[in-house]
CSV table of C-alpha atoms and ligand atoms in Angstrom, one decimal:
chain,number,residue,atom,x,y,z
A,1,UNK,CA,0.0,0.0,0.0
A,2,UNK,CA,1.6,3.3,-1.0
A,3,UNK,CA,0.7,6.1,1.3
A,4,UNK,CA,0.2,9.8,-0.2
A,5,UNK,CA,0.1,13.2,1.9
A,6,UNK,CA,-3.1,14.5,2.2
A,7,UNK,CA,-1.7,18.1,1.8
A,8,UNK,CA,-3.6,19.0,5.1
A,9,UNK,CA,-1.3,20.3,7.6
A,10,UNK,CA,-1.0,18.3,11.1
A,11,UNK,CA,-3.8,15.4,9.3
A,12,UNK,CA,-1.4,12.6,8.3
A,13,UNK,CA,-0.1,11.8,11.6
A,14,UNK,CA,-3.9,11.0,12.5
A,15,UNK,CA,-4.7,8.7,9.3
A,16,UNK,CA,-1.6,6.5,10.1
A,17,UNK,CA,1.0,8.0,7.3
A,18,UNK,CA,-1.2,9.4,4.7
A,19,UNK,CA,-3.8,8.5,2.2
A,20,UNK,CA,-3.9,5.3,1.2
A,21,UNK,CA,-3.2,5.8,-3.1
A,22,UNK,CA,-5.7,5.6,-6.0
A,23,UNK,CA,-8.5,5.2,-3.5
A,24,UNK,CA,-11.6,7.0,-2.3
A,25,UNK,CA,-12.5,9.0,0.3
A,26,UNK,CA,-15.3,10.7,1.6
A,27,UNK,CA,-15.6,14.6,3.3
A,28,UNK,CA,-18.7,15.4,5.3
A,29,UNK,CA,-19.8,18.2,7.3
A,30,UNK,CA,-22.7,21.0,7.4
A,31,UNK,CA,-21.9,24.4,5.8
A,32,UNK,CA,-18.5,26.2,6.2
A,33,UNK,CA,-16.9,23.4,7.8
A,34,UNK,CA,-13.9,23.7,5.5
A,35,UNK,CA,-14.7,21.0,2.9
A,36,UNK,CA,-14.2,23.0,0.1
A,37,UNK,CA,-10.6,24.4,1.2
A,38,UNK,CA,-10.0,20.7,2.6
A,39,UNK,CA,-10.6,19.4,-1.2
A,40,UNK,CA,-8.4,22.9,-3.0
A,41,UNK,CA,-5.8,22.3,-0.3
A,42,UNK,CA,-5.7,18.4,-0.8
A,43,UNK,CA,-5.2,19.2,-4.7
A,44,UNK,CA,-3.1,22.1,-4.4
A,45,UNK,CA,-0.2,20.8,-2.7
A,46,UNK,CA,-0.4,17.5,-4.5
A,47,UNK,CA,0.0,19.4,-6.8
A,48,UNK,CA,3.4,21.5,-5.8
A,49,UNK,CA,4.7,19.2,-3.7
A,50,UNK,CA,4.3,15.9,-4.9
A,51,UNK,CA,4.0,16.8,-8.5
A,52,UNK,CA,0.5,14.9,-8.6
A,53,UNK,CA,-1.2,16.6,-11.4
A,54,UNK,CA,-5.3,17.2,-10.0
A,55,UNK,CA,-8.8,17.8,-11.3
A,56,UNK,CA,-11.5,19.4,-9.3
A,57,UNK,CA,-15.4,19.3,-10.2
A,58,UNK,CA,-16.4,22.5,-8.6
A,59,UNK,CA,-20.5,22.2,-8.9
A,60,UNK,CA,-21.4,25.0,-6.0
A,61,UNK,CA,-18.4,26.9,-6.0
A,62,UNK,CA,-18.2,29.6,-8.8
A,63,UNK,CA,-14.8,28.3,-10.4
A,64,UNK,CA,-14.0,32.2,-10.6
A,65,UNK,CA,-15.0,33.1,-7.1
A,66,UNK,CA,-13.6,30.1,-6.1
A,67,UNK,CA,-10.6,31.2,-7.8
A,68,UNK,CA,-10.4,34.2,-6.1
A,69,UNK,CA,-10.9,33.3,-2.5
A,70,UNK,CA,-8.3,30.2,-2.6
A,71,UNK,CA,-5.5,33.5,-3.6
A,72,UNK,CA,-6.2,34.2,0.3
A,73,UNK,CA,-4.2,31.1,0.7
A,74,UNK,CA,-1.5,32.0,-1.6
A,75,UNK,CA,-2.5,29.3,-3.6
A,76,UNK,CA,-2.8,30.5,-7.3
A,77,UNK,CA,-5.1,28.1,-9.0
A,78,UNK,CA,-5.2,30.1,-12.5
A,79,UNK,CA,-1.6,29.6,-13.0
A,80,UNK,CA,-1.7,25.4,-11.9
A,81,UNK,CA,-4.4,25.3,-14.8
A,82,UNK,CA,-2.5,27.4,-17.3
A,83,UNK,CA,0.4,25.1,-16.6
A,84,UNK,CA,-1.7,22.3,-17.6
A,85,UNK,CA,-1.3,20.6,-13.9
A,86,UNK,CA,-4.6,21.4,-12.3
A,87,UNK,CA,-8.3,21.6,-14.5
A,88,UNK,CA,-11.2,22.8,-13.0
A,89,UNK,CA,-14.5,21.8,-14.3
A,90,UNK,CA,-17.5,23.8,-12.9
A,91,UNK,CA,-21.2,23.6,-13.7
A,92,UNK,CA,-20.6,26.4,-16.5
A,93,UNK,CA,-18.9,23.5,-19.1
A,94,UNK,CA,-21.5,21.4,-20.3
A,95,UNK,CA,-21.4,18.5,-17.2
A,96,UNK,CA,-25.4,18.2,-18.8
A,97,UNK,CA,-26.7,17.5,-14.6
A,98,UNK,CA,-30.2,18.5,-16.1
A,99,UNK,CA,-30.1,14.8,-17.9
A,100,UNK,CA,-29.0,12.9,-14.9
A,101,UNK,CA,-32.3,11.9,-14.3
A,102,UNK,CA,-33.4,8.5,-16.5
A,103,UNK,CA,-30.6,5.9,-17.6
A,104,UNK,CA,-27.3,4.8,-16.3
A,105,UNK,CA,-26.0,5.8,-19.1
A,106,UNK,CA,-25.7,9.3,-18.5
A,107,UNK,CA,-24.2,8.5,-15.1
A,108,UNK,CA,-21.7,6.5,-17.4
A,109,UNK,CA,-21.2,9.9,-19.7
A,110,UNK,CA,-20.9,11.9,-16.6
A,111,UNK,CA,-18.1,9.4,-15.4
A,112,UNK,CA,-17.0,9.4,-19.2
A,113,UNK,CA,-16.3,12.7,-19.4
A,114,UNK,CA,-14.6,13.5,-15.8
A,115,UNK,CA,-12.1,10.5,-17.2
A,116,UNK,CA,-11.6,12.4,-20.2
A,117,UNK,CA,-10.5,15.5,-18.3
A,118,UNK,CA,-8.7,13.6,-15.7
A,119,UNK,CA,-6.3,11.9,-18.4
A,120,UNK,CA,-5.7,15.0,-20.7
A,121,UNK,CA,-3.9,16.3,-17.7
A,122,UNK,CA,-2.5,12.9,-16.0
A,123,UNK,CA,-4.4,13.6,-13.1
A,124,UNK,CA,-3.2,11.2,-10.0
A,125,UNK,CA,-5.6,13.5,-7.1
A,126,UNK,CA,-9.4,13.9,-8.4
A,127,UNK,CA,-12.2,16.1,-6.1
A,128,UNK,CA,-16.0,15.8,-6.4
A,129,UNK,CA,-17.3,19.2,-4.9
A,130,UNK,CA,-19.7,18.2,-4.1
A,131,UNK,CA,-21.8,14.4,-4.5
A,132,UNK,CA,-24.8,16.7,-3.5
A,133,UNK,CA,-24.9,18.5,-6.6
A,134,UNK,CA,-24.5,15.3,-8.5
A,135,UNK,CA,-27.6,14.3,-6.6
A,136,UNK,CA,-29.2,17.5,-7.8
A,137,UNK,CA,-29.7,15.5,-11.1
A,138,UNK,CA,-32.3,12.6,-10.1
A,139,UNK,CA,-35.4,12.5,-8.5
A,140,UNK,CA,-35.9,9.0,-7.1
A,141,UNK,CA,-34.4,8.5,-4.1
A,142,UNK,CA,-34.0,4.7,-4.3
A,143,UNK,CA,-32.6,5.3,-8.2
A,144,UNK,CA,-30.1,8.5,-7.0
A,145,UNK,CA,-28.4,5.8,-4.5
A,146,UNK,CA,-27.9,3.3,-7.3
A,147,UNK,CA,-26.5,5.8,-9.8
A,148,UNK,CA,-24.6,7.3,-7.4
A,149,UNK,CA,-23.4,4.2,-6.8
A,150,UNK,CA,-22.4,3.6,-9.7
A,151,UNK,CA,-21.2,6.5,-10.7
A,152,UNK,CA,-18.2,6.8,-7.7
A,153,UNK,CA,-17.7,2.6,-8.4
A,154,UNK,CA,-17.2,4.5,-12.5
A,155,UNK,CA,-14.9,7.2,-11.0
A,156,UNK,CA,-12.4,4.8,-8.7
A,157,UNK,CA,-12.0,2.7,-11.8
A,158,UNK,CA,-9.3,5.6,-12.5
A,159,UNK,CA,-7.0,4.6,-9.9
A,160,UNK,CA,-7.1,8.2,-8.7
A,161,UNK,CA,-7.0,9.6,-5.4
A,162,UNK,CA,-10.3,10.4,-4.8
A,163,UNK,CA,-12.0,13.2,-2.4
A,164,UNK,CA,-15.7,13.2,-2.9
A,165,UNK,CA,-17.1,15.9,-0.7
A,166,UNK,CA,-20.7,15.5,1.1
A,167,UNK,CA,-23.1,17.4,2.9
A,168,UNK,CA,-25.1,17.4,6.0
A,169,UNK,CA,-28.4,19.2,5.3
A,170,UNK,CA,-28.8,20.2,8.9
A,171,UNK,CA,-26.3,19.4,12.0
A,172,UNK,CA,-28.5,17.1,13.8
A,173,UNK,CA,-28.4,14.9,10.6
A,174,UNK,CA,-24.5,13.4,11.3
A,175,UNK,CA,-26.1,11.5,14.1
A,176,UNK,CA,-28.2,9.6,11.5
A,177,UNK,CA,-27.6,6.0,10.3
A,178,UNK,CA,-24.5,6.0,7.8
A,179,UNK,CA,-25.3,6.9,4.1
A,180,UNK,CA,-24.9,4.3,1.2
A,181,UNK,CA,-21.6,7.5,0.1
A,182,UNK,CA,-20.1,5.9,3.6
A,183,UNK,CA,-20.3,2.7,2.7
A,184,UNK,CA,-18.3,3.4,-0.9
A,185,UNK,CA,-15.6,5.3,0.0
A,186,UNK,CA,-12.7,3.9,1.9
A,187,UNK,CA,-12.4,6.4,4.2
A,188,UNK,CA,-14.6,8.7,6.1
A,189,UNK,CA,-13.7,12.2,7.4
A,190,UNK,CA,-16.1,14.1,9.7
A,191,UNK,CA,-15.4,18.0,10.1
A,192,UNK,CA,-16.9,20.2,12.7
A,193,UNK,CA,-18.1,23.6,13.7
A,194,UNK,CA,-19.6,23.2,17.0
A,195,UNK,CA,-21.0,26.0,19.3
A,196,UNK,CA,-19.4,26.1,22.6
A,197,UNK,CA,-20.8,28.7,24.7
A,198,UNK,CA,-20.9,32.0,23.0
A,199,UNK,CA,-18.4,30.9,20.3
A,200,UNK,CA,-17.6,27.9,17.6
A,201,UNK,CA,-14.7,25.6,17.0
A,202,UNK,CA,-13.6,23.7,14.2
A,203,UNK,CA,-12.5,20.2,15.0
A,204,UNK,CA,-11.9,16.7,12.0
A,205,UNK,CA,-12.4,13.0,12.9
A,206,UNK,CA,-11.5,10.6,11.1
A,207,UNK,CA,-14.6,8.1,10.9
A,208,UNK,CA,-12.8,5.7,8.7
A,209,UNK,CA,-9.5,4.7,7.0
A,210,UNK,CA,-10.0,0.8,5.6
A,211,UNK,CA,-6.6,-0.6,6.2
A,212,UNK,CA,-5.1,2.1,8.5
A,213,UNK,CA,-5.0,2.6,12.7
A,214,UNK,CA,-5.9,6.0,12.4
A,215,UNK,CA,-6.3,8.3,15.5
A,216,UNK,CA,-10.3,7.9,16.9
A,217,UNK,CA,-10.4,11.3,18.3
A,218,UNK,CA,-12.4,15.0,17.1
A,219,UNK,CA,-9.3,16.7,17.0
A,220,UNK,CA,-9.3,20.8,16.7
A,221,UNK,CA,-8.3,22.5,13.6
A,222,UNK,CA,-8.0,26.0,11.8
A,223,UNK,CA,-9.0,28.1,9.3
A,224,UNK,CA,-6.0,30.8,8.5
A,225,UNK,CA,-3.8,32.7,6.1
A,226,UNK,CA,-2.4,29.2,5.2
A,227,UNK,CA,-5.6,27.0,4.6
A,228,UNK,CA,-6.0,23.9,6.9
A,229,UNK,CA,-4.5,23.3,10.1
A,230,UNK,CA,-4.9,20.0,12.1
A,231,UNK,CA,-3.5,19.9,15.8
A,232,UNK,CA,-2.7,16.4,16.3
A,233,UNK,CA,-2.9,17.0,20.4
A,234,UNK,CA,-5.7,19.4,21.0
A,235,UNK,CA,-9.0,18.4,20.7
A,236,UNK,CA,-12.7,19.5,19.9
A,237,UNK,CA,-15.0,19.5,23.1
A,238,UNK,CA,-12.2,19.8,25.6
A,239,UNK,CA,-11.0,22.6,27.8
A,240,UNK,CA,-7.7,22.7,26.1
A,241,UNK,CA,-8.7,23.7,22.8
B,301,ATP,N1,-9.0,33.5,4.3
B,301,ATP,C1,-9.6,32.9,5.3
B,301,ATP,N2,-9.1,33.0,6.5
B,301,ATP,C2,-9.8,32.4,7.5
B,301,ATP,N3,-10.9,31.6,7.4
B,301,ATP,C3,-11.4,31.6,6.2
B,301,ATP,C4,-10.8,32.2,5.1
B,301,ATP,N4,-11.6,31.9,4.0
B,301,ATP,C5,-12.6,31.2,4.4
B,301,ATP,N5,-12.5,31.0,5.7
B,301,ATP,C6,-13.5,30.2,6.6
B,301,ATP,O1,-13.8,29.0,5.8
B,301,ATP,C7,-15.2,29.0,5.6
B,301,ATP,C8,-15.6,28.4,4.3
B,301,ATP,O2,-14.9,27.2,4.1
B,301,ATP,P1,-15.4,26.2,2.9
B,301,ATP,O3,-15.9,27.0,1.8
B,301,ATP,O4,-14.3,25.3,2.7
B,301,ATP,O5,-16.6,25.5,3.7
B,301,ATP,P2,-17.6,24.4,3.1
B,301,ATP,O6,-17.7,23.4,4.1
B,301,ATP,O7,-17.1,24.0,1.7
B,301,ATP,O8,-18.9,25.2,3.0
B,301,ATP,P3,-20.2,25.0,2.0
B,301,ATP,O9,-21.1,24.2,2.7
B,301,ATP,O10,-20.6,26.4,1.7
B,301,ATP,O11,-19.7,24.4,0.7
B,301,ATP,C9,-15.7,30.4,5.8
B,301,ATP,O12,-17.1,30.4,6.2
B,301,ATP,C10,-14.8,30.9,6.8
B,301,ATP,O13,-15.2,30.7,8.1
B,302,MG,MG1,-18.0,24.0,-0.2
């Protein structure tokens, strides 16, 4: 099993090394959690420091604003693309989500065309932001599950390493039973941003890691100048953080 960084500062320590390679994994948390910057950040220095070329499917994100904000970080995402190491596919090029709704087969031309675009630029680190806005596309419940199903079983075929990013509608839902996206990915990272007292914290947990002894605490983490920070020994709901 080759291990790869996950780009997140203070984050490897607690999976055990690192990302297991060319598999999936799984993002969850309710809004402004830090998925989207988890998923850039992830890219972005697989990117520059591991020479892992990435693709992002931005389907909430303006790819401009998007863009814009992830310059806060110093991470310059125009010049990645114009370099050819780093495309970003948002719901402006035709992803055709409207026709997501009847057969399989546009799951498969969905998964089609994300292959397409990951191999034009040898991409090794892929990011689905977000499997919501896949969902978007079909009605059925019962028929979404199976096509999304299929459609990440479609996507890990690439041997990529995948983040699929996923949302809680409302923060009461992560205590409900584990979602069919849980069972399909190999590994399952929880982020937080709990109320305590008059203010919030952020805080990651690493749910799952198939094949790794990962760390089974919340542990706290940051949003600043510099993305992502993990603190390997401070944790979420505890006096020291
Ligand atoms: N430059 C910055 N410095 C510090 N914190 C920032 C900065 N930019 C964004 N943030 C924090 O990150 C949050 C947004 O992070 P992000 O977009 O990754 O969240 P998300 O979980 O993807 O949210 P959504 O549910 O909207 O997709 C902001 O609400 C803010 O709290
Ligand atoms: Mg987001």
């Amino acid at each position: 099993m080759t291990l790869v960084t996950s780009g997140i500062s203070g984050l490897d320590a607690l999976l055990g090394g690192g990302f297991p390679s060319g598999r999936a994994y799984l993002i969850k948390g309710t809004p402004g959690t830090g998925k989207t910057i988890f998923g850039v950040q992830f890219l972005y220095n697989g990117v520059i420091h591991h020479n892992e070329n990435g693709l992002l499917v931005s389907l909430e994100y303006d790819p401009l604003d998007l863009k814009e904000d992830m310059l806060k970080f110093g991470w310059d995402l125009t010049n990645l693309e114009k370099e050819g190491r780093l495309h970003i596919l948002g719901t402006a090029e035709p992803l055709e989500f409207g026709t997501l709704t009847t057969t399989s087969t546009t799951v498969d031309d969905l998964a089609n065309q994300l292959q397409k675009a990951a191999q034009a630029i040898n991409a090794k680190r892929i990011v689905i932001d977000s499997l919501s806005g896949v969902e978007l596309g079909f009605t059925d419940m019962f028929e979404s599950r199976k096509k999304l199903l299929r459609f990440c079983t479609l996507l890990k075929k690439l041997g990529c390493t995948i983040v699929f990013i996923s949302e809680y509608s409302e923060p009461s839902n992560k205590f409900k039973p584990y979602e069919i996206d849980e069972f399909i990915a190999n590994g399952v990272i929880l982020v937080y941003y709990e109320r305590i007292g008059s203010e919030r914290f952020r805080g990651i947990e690493i749910l799952k890691m198939r094949g790794m002894k990962h760390s089974t605490r919340i542990h706290a983490m940051e949003i600043n100048n510099n993305g992502i920070t993990v603190f390997p020994d401070e944790y979420l709901f505890s006096t020291e953080t």
